[in-house]
GROMACS .gro file of C-alpha atoms in nm:
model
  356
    1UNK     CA    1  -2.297  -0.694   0.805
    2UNK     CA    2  -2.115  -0.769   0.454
    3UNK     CA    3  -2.348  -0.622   0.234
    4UNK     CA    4  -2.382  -0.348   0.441
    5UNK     CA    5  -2.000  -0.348   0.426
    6UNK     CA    6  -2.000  -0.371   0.073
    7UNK     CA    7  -2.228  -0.122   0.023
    8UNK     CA    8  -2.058   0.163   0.253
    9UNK     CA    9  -1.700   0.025   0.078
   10UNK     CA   10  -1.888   0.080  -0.268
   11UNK     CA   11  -1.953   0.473  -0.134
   12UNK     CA   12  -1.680   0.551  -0.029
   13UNK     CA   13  -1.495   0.449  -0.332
   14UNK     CA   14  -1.704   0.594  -0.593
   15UNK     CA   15  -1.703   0.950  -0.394
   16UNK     CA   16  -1.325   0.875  -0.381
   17UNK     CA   17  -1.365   0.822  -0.827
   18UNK     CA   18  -1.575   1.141  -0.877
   19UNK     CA   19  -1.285   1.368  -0.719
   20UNK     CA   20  -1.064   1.194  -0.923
   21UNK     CA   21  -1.252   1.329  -1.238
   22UNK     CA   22  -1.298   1.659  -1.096
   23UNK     CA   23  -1.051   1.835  -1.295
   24UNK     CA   24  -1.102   2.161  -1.057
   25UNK     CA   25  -0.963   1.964  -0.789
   26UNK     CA   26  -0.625   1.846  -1.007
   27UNK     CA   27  -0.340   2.051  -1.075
   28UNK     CA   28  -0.275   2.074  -1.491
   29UNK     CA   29  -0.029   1.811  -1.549
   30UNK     CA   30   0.129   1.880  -1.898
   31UNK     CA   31   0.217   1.690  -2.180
   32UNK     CA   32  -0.094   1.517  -2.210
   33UNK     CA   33   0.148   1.241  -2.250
   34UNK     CA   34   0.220   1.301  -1.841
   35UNK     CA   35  -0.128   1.338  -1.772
   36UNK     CA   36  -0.206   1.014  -1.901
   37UNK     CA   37   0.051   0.837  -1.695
   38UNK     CA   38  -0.055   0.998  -1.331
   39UNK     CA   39  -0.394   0.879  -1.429
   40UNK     CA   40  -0.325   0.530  -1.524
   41UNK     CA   41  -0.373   0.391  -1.161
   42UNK     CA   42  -0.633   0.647  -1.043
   43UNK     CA   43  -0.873   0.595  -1.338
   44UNK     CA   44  -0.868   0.234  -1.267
   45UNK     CA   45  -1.012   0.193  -0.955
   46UNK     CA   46  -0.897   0.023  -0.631
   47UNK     CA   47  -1.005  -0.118  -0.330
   48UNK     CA   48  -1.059   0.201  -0.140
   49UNK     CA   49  -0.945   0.067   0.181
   50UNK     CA   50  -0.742   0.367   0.326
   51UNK     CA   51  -1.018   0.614   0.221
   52UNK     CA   52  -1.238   0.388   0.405
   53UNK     CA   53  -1.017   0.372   0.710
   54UNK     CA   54  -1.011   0.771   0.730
   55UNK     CA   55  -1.352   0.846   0.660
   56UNK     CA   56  -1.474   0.527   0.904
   57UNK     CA   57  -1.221   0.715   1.167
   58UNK     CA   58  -1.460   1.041   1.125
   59UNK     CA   59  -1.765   0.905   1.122
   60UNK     CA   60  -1.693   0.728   1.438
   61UNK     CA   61  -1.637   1.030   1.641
   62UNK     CA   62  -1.900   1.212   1.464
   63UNK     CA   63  -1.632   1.457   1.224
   64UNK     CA   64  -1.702   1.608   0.867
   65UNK     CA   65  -1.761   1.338   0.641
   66UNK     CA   66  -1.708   1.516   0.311
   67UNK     CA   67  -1.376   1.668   0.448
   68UNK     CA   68  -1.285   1.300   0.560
   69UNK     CA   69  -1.326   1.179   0.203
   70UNK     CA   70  -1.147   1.442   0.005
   71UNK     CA   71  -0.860   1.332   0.300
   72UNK     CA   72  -0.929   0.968   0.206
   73UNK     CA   73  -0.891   1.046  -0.181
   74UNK     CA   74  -0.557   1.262  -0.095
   75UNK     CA   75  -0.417   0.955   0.107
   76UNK     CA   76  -0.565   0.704  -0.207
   77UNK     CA   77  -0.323   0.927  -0.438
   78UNK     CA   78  -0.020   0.967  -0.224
   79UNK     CA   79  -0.046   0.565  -0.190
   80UNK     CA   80  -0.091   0.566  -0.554
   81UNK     CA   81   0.231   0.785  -0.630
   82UNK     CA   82   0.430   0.523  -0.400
   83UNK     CA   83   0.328   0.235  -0.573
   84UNK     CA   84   0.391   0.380  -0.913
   85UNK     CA   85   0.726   0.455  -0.799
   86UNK     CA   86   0.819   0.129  -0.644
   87UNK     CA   87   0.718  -0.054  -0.919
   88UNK     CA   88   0.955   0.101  -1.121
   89UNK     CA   89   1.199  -0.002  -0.795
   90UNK     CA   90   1.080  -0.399  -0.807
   91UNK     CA   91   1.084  -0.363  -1.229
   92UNK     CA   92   0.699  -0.492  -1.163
   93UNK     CA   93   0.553  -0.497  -1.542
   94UNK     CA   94   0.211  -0.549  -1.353
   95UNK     CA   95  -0.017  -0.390  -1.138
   96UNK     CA   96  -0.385  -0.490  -1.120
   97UNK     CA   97  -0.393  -0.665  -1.362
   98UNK     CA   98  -0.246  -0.446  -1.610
   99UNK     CA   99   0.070  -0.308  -1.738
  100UNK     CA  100   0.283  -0.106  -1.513
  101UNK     CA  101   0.325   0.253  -1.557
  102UNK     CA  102   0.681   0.267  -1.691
  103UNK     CA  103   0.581  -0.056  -1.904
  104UNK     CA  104   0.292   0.158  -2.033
  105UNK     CA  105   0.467   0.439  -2.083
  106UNK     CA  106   0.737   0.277  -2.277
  107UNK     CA  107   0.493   0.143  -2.534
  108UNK     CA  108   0.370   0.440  -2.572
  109UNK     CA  109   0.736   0.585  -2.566
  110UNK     CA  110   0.785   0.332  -2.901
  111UNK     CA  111   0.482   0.411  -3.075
  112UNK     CA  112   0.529   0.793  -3.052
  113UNK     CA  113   0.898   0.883  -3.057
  114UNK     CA  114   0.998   0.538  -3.257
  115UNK     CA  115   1.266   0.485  -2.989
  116UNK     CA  116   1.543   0.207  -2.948
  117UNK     CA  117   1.456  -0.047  -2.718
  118UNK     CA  118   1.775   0.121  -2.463
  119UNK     CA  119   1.555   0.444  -2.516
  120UNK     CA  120   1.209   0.316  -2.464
  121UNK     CA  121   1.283   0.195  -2.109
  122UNK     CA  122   1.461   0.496  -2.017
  123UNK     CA  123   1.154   0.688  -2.115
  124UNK     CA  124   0.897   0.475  -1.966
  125UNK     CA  125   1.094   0.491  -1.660
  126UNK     CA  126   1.115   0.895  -1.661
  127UNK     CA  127   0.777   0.915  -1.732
  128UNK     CA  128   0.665   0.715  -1.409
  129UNK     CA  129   0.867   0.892  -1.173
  130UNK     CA  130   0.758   1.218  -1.301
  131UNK     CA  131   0.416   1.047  -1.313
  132UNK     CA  132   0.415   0.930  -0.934
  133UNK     CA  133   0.608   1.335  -0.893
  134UNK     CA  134   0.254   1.467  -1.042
  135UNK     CA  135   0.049   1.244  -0.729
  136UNK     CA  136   0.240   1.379  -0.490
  137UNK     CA  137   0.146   1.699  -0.612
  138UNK     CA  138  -0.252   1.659  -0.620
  139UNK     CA  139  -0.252   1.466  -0.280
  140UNK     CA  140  -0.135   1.750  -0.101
  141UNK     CA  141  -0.379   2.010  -0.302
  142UNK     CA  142  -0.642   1.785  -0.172
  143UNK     CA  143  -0.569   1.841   0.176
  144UNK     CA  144  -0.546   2.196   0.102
  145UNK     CA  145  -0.911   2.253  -0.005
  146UNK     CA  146  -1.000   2.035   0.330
  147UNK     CA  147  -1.146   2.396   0.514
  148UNK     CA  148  -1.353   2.505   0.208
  149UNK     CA  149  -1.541   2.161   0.355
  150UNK     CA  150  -1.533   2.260   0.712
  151UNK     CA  151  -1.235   2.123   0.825
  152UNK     CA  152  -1.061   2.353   1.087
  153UNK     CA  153  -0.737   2.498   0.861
  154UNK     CA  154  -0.523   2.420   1.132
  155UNK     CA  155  -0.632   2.076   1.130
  156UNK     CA  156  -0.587   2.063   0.759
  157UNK     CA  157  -0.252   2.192   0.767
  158UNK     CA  158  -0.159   1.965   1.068
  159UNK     CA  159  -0.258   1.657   0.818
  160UNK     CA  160  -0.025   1.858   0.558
  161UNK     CA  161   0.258   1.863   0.816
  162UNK     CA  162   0.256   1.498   0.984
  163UNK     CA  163   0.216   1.326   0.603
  164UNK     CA  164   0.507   1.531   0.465
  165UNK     CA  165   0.666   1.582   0.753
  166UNK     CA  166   0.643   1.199   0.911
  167UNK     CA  167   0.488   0.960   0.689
  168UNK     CA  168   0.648   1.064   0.374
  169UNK     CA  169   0.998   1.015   0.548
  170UNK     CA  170   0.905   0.695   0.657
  171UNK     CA  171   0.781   0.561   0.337
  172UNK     CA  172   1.125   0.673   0.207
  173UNK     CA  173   1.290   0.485   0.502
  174UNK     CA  174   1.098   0.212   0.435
  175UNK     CA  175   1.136   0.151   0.056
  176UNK     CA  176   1.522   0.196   0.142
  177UNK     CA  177   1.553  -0.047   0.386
  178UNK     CA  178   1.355  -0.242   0.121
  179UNK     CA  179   1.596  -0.204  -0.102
  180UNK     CA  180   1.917  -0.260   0.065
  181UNK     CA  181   1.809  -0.563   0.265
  182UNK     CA  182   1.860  -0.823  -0.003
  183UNK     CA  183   2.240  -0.711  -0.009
  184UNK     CA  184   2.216  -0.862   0.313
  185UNK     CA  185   2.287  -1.236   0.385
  186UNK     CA  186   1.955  -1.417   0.477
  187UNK     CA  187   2.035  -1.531   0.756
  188UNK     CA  188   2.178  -1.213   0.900
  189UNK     CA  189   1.837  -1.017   0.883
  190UNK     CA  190   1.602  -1.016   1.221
  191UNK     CA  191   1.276  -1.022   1.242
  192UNK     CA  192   1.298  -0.668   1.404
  193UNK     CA  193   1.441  -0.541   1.078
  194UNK     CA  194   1.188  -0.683   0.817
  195UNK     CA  195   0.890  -0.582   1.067
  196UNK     CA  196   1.047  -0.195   1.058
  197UNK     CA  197   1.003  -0.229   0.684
  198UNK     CA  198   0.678  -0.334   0.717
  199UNK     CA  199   0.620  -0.027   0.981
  200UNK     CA  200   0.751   0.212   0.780
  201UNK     CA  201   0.711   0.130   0.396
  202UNK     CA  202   0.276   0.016   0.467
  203UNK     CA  203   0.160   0.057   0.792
  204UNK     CA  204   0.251   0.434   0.830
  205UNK     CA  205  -0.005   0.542   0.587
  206UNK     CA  206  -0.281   0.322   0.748
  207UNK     CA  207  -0.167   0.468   1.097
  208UNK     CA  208  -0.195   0.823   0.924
  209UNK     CA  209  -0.554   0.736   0.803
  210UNK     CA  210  -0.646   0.653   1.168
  211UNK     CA  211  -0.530   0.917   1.299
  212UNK     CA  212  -0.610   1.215   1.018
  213UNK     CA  213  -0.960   1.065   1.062
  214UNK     CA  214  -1.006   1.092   1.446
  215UNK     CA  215  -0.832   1.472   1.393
  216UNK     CA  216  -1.092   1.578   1.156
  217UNK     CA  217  -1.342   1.491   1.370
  218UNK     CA  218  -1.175   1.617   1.719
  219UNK     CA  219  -0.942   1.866   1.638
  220UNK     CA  220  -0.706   1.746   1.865
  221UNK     CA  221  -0.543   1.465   1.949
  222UNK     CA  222  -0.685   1.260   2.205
  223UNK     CA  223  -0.711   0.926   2.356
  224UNK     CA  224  -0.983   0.850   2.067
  225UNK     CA  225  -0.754   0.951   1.843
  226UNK     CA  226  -0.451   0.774   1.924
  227UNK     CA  227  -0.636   0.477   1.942
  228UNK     CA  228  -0.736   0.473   1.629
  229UNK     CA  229  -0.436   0.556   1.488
  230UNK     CA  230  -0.262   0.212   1.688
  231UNK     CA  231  -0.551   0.035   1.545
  232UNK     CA  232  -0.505   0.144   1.184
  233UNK     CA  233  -0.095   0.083   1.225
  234UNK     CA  234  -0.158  -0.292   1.306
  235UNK     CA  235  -0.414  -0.305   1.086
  236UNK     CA  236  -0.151  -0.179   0.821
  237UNK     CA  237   0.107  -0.459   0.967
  238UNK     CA  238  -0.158  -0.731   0.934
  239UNK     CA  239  -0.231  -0.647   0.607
  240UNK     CA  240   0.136  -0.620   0.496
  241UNK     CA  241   0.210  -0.984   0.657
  242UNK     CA  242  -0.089  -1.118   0.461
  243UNK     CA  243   0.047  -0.953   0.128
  244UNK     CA  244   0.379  -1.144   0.139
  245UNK     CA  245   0.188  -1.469   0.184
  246UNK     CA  246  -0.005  -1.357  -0.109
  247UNK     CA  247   0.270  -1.264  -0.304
  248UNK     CA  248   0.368  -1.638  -0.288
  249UNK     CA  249   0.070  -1.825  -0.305
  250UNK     CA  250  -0.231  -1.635  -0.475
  251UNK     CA  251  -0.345  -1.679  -0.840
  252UNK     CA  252  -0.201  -1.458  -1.032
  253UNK     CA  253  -0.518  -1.377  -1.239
  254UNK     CA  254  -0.636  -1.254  -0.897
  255UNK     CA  255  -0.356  -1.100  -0.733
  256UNK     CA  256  -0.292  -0.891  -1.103
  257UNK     CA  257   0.103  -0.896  -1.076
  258UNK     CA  258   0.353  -1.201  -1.098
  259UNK     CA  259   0.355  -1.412  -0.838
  260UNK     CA  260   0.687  -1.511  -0.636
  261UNK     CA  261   0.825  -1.160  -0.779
  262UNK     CA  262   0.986  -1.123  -0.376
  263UNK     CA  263   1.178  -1.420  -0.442
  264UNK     CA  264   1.265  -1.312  -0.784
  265UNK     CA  265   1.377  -0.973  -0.675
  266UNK     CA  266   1.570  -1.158  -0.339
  267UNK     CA  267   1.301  -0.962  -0.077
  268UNK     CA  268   1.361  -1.009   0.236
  269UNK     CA  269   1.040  -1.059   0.354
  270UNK     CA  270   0.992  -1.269   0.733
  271UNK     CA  271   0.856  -1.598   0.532
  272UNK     CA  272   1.214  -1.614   0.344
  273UNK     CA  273   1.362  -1.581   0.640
  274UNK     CA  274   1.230  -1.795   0.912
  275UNK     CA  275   1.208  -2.054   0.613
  276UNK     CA  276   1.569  -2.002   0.537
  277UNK     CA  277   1.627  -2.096   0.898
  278UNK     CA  278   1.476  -2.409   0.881
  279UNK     CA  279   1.585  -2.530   0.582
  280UNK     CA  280   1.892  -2.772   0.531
  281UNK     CA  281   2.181  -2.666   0.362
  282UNK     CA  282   2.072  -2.875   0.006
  283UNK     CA  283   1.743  -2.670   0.087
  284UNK     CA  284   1.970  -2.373   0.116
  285UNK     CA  285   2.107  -2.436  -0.205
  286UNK     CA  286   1.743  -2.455  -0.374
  287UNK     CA  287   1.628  -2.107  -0.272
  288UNK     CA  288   1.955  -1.942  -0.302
  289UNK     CA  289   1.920  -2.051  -0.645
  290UNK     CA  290   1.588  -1.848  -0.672
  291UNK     CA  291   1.664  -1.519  -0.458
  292UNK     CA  292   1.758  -1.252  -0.623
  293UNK     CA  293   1.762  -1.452  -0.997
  294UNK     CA  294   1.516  -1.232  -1.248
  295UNK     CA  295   1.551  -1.550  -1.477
  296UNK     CA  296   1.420  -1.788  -1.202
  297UNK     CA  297   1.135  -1.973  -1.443
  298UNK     CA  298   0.798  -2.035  -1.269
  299UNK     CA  299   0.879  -2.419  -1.166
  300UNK     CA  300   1.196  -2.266  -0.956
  301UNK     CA  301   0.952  -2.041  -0.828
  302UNK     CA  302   0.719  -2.342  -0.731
  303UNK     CA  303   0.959  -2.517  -0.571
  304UNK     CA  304   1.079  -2.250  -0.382
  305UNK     CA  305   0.731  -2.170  -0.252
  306UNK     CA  306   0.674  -2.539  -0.170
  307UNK     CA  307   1.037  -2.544   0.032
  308UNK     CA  308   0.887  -2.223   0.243
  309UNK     CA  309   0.538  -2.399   0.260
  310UNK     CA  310   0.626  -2.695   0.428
  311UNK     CA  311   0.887  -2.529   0.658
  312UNK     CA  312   0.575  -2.395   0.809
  313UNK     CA  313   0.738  -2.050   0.792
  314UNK     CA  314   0.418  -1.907   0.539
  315UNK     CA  315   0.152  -2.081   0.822
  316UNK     CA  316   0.345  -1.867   1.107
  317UNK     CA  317   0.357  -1.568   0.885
  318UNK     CA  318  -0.063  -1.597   0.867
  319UNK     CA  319  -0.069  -1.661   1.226
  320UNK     CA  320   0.140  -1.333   1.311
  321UNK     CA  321  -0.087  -1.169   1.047
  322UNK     CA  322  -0.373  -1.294   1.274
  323UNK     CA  323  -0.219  -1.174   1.609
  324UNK     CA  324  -0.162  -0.827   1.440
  325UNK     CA  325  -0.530  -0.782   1.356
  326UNK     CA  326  -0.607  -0.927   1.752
  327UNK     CA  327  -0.366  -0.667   1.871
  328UNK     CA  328  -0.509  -0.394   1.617
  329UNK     CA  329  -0.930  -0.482   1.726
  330UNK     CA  330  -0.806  -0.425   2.060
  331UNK     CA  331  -0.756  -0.110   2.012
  332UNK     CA  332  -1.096  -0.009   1.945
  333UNK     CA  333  -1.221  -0.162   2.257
  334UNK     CA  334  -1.257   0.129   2.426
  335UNK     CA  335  -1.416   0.319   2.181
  336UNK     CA  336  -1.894   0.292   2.188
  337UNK     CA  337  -2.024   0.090   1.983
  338UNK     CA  338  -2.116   0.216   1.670
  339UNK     CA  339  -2.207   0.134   1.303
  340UNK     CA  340  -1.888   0.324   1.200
  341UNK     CA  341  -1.725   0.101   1.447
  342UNK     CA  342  -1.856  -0.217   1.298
  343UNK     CA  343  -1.769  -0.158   0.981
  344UNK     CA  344  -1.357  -0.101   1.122
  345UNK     CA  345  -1.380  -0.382   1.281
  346UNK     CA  346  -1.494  -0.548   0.922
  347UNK     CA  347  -1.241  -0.350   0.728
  348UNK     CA  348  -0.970  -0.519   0.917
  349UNK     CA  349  -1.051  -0.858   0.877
  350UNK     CA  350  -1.097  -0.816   0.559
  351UNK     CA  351  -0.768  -0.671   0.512
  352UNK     CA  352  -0.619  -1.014   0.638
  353UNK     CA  353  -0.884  -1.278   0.501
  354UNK     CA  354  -0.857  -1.168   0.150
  355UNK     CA  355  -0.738  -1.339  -0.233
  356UNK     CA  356  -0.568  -1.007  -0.336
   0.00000   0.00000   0.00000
């Protein structure tokens, strides 16, 4: 089944590419300076996983393939314009390997305008928003051309309504909560909390890919439907679980940002805190010294990690991210057996058992 998975992933992503480079299908972003920066993540490639997740959703109940992929690329670029933005959030320099937006568009900021070092930021910053602003934009286009590939136009605009209208707002919520959260006292943050993060900032979107899929293909919404969208929403949680774990332990040649950057920034992310818990107060001491602290070098960091490793709290973290993806193939139990349903089933491990 891998290369077969491999192969279907490698589809999915190029079709996802070519309406990338379709300018007919992008609004004209102006300065070319602008243009550049909304196309800084999109021209690089990515994993293609939600696009996969929609257009897997179709296929499965036999929908409009085509219209399921121009969805999946709308949903890659909405994604896209969140992450640009919330790098600029974290102060990420990286992502994928390669400099951030607002860190590229600062140098570029330099070189062109010869600006002060208190000016370069600024514009590198403006630039990204405005950048992620210009995403935003073109995802939604996307879904608008959805009937001129057989999608029913009310189903289109339903996926207009429920991303803008409910998944949008709970991104928001989500990046919020993100945000305030370290303000509060480690030990003061539940479980229920950081998981409504995870609910709201990640797994939203993957629900949404579920679900757009299954409407494409039924037109309403269904048992079939719903089920795929629970599937793709612990799915999303899974994958979210696996990322903090990740974001402690990977190689950061393969992960392509810093690693221990949720420490650094003082996340409050469910390894910190069931760690935090178990740790004694000289313990205590040690990763309050690294939470929150952009100047924490990369042997603070180490310890840290090694504190939270042998706590056991990243090895229960991995074993919730396990349960998750139980809970989230359950879902699709119901559903006939299907090539399209063998390659969800796939999608999701993968989304746990992965480097990056």
């Amino acid at each position: 089944m891998t290369d077969t998975f491999n192969k279907e992933l490698q589809q999915i992503a190029a079709r996802v590419r070519a309406i990338f480079a379709d300018d007919a299908l992008r609004p004209d972003f102006a300065p070319e300076t602008l243009l550049e920066a909304a196309l800084a993540y999109p021209s690089a490639g990515g994993k293609a996983l939600r696009p996969a997740l929609l257009a897997w959703c179709c296929r499965m109940l036999d929908g409009p393939e085509d219209a399921a992929v121009r969805a999946g690329a709308a949903v890659e670029l909405y994604h896209t314009y969140t992450l640009v933005h919330d790098d600029v959030i974290d102060r990420d320099p990286l992502r994928r390997g390669q400099p951030s937006v607002h860190a590229r568009m600062a140098k570029i900021g330099r070189a062109q305008f010869q600006l002060d070092n208190e000016e370069t930021a600024h514009y590198g910053l403006s630039m990204a928003i405005l950048a992620g602003d210009c995403l935003h934009c073109w995802a939604v286009k996307l879904l608008a051309t959805l009937p001129a590939l057989g999608a029913d136009p009310a189903v289109a605009l339903r996926l207009v309504e429920r991303l803008q209208g409910v998944v949008g707002p709970a991104i928001v919520e989500g990046e919020a909560r993100d945000i305030e959260l370290p303000f509060t006292p480690v030990a003061e943050v539940t479980e229920a909390e950081m998981l409504q993060v995870i609910r709201t900032k990640t797994a939203a979107l993957f629900a949404y890919c579920g679900w757009a899929g299954g409407l494409l293909a039924r037109g309403v919404e269904d048992d079939a439907v719903r089920a795929l969208a629970a599937f793709a929403e612990h799915a999303g949680i899974a994958f979210q679980l696996q990322d903090d774990v990740l974001g402690l332990i990977a190689d950061e040649a393969t992960l392509g940002k810093p690693v221990g950057n949720d420490l650094r920034e003082g996340k409050r992310t469910l390894i910190i805190a069931l760690g935090w818990a178990r740790a004694s107060a000289a313990q205590r001491a040690e990763l309050a010294a690294v939470l929150g602290n952009q100047q924490a070098g990369l042997a603070e960091i180490a310890a840290a990690t090694g504190l939270l490793r042998q706590s056991g709290a990243i090895a229960d973290v991995q074993a919730l991210a396990s349960r998750y993806l139980d809970q989230a193939l359950g879902h699709l139990a119901a559903l006939p057996a299907s090539p399209a349903l063998a390659l969800l089933r796939e999608l999701a491990a993968r989304m746990v058992i992965r480097e990056k």
